mmCIF file with all atom_site columns, C-alpha atoms in Angstrom:
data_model
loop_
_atom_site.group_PDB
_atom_site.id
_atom_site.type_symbol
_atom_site.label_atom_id
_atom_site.label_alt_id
_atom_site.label_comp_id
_atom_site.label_asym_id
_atom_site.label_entity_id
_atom_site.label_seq_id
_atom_site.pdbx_PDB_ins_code
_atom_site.Cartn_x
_atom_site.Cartn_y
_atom_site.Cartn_z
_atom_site.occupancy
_atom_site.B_iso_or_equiv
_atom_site.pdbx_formal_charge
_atom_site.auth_seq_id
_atom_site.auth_comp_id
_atom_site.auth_asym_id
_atom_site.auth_atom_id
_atom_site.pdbx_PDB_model_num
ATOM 1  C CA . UNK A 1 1  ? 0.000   0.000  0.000   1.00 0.00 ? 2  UNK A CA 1
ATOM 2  C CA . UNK A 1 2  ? 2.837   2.245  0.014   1.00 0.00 ? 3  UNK A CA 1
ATOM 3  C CA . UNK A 1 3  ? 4.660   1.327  -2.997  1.00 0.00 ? 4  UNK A CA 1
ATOM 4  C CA . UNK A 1 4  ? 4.604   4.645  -5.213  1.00 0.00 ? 5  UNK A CA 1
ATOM 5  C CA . UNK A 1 5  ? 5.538   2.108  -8.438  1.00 0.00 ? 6  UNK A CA 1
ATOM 6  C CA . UNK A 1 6  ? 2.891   0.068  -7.458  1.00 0.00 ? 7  UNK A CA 1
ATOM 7  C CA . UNK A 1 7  ? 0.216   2.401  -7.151  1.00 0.00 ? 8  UNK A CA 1
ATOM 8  C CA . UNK A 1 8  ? 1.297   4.161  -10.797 1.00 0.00 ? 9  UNK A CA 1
ATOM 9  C CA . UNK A 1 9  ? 1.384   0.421  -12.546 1.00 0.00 ? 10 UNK A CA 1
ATOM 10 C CA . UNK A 1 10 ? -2.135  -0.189 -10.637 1.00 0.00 ? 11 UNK A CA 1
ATOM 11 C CA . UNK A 1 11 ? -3.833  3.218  -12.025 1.00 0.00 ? 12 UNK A CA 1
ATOM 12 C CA . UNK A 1 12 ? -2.102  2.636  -15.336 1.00 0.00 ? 13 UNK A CA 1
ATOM 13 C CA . UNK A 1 13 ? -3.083  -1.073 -15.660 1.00 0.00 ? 14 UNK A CA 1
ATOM 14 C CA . UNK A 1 14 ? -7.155  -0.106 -14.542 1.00 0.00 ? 15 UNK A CA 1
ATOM 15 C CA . UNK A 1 15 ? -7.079  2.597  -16.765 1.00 0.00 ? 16 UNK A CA 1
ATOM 16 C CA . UNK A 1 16 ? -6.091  0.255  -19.999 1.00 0.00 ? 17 UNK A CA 1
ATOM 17 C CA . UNK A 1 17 ? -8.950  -2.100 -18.768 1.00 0.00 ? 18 UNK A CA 1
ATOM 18 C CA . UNK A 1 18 ? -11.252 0.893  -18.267 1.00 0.00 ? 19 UNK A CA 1
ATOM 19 C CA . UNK A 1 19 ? -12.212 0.560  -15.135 1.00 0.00 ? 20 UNK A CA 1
ATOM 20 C CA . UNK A 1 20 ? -11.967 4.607  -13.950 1.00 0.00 ? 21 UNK A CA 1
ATOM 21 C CA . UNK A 1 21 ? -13.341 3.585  -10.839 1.00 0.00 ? 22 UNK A CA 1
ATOM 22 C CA . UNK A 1 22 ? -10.296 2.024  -9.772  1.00 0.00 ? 23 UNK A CA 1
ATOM 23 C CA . UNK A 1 23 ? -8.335  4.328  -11.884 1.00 0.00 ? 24 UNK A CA 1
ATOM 24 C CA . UNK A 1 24 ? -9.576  7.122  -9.654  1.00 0.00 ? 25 UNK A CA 1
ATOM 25 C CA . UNK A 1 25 ? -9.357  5.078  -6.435  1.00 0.00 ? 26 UNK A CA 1
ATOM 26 C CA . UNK A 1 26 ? -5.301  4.622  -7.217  1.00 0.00 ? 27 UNK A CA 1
ATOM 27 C CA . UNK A 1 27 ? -4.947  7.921  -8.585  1.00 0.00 ? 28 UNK A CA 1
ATOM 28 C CA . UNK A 1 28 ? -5.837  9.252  -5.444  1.00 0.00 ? 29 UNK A CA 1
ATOM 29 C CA . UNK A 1 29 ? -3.615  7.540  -3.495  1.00 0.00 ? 30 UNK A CA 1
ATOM 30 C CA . UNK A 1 30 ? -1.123  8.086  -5.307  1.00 0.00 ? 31 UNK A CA 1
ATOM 31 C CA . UNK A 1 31 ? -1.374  11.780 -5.393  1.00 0.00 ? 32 UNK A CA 1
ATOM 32 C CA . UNK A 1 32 ? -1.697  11.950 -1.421  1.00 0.00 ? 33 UNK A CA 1
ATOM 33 C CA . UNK A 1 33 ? 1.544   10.120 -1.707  1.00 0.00 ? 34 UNK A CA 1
ATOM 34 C CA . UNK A 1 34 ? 3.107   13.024 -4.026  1.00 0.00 ? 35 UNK A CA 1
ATOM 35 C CA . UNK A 1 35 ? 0.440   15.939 -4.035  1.00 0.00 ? 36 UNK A CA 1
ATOM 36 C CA . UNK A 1 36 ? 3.335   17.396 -7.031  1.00 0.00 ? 37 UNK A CA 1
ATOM 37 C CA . UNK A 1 37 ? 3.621   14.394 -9.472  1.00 0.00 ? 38 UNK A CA 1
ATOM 38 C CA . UNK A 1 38 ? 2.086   15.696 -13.127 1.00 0.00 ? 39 UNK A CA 1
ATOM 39 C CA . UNK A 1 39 ? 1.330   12.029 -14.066 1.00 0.00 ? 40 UNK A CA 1
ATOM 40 C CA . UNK A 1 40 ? -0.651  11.360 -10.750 1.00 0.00 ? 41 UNK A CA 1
ATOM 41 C CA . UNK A 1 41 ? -3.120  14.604 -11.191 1.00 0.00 ? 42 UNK A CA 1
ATOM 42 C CA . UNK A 1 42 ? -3.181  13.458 -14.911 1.00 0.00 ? 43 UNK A CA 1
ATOM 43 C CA . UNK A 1 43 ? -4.294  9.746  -14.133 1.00 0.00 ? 44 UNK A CA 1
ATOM 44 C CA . UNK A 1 44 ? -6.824  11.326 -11.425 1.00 0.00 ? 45 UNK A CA 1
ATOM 45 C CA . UNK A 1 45 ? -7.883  13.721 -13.785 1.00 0.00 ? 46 UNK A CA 1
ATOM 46 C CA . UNK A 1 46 ? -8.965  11.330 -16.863 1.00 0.00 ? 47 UNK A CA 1
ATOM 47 C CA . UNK A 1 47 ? -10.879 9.093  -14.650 1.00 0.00 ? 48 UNK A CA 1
ATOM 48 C CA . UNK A 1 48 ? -13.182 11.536 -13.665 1.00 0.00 ? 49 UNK A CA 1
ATOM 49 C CA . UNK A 1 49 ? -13.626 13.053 -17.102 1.00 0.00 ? 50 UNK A CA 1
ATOM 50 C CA . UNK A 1 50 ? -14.098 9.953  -18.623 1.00 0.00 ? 51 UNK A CA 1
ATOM 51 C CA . UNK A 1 51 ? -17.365 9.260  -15.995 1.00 0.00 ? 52 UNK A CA 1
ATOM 52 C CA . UNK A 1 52 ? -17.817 12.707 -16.476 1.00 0.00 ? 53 UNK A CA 1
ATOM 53 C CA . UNK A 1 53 ? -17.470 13.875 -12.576 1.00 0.00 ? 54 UNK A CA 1
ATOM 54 C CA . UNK A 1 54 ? -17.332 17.357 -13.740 1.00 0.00 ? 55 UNK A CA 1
ATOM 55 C CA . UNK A 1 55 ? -16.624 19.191 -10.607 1.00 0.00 ? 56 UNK A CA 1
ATOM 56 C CA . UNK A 1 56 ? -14.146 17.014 -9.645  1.00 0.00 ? 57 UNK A CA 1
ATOM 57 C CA . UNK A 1 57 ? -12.307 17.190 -13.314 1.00 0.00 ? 58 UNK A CA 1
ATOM 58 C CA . UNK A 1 58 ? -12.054 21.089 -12.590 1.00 0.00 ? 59 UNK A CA 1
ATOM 59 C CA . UNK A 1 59 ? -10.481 20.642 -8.707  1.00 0.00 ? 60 UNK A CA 1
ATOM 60 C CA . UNK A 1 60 ? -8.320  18.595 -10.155 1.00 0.00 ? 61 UNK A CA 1
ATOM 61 C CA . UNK A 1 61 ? -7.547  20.263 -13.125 1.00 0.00 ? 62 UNK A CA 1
ATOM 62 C CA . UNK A 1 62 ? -6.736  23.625 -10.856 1.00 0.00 ? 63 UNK A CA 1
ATOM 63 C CA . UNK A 1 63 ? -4.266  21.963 -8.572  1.00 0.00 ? 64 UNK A CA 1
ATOM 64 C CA . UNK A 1 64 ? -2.594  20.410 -12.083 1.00 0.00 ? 65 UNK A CA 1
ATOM 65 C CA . UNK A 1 65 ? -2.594  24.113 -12.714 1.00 0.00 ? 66 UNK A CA 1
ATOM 66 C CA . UNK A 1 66 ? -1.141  25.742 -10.203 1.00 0.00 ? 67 UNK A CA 1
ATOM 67 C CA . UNK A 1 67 ? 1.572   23.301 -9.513  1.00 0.00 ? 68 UNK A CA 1
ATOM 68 C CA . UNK A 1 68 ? 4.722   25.670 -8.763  1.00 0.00 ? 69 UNK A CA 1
ATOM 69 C CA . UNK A 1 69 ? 7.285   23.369 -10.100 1.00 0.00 ? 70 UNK A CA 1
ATOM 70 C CA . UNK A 1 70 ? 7.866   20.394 -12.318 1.00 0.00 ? 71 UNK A CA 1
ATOM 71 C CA . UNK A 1 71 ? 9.218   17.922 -9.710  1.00 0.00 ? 72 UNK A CA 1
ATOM 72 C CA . UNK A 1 72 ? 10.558  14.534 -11.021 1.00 0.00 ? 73 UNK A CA 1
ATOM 73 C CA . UNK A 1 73 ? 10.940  11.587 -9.195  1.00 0.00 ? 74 UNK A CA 1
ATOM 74 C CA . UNK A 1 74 ? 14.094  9.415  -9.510  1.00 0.00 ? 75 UNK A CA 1
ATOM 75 C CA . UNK A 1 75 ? 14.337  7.266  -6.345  1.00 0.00 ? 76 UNK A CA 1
ATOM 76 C CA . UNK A 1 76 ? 12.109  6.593  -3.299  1.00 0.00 ? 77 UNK A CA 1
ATOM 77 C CA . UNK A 1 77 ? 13.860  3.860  -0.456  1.00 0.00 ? 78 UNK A CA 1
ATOM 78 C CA . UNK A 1 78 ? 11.372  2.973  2.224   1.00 0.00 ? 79 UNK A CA 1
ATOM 79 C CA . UNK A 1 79 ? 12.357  1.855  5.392   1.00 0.00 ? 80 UNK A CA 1
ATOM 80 C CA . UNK A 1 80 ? 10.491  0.884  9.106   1.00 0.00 ? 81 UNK A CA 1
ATOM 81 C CA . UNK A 1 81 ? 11.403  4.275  10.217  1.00 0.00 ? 82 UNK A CA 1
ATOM 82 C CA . UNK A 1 82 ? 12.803  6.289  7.935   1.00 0.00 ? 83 UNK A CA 1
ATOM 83 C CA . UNK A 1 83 ? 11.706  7.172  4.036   1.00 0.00 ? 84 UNK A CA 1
ATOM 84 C CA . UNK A 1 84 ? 14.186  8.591  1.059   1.00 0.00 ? 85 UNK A CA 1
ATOM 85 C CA . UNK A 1 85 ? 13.088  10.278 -1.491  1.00 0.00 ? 86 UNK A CA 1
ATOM 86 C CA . UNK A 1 86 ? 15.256  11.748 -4.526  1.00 0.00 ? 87 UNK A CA 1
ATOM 87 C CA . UNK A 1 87 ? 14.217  14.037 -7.328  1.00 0.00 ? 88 UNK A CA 1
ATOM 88 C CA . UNK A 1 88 ? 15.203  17.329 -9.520  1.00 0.00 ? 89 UNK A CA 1
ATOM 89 C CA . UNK A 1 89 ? 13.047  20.266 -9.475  1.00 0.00 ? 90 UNK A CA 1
ATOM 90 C CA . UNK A 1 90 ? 11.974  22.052 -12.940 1.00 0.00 ? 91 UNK A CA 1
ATOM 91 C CA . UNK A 1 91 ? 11.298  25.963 -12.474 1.00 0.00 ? 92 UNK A CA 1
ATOM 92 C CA . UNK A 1 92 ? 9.238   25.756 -16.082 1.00 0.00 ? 93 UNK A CA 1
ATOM 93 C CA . UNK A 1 93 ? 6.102   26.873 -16.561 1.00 0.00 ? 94 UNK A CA 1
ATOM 94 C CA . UNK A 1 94 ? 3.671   24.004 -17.219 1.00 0.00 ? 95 UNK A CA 1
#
C-alpha cells in the first residue's frame, strides 16, 4: 500500500482495462503520496472526465494548474522508520 511504483502500474493497468473507478481510487492515493507528481493529477484527472465527474475534473484540473514546479521523481527507499526520497526540481512553466 505504500509502494509509489505500485500504485502508478495499478492506475495505469485499470485505466487500460477501463475501469476509472479504480483508476480514480489509485490515482488518489497516489497523489496523497506526491500531491506534485504531473502524471498522478493526470491519471486522477482522466478518470473523472471519462465518468464525467465534472466538478471534480475542474479541482483537479486547478491543482494540475497551479503546480509551482515540475518535480521529477528518480528514487524513493522505504524503510520501518525512515523514508528517502530523490528528485530534480523544474522551475518551467507548465
Amino acid at each position: 500500500p505504500y509502494s509509489r511504483d505500485a500504485r502508478y502500474n495499478l492506475a495505469n493497468t485499470y485505466f487500460a482495462m477501463k475501469d476509472n473507478e479504480r483508476l480514480i481510487e489509485h490515482a488518489a492515493k497516489l497523489t496523497e503520496m506526491e500531491p506534485f507528481n504531473e502524471d498522478a493529477l493526470r491519471l486522477l484527472v482522466t478518470g473523472q472526465r471519462l465518468l464525467k465527474r465534472e466538478a471534480d475534473v475542474i479541482k483537479t484540473a486547478e491543482k494540475l494548474v497551479a503546480l509551482p514546479f515540475a518535480l521529477d521523481i528518480s528514487g524513493f527507499q522505504m524503510g520501518q522508520t525512515t523514508a528517502r526520497l530523490q528528485g530534480e526540481e523544474s522551475a518551467e512553466p507548465h
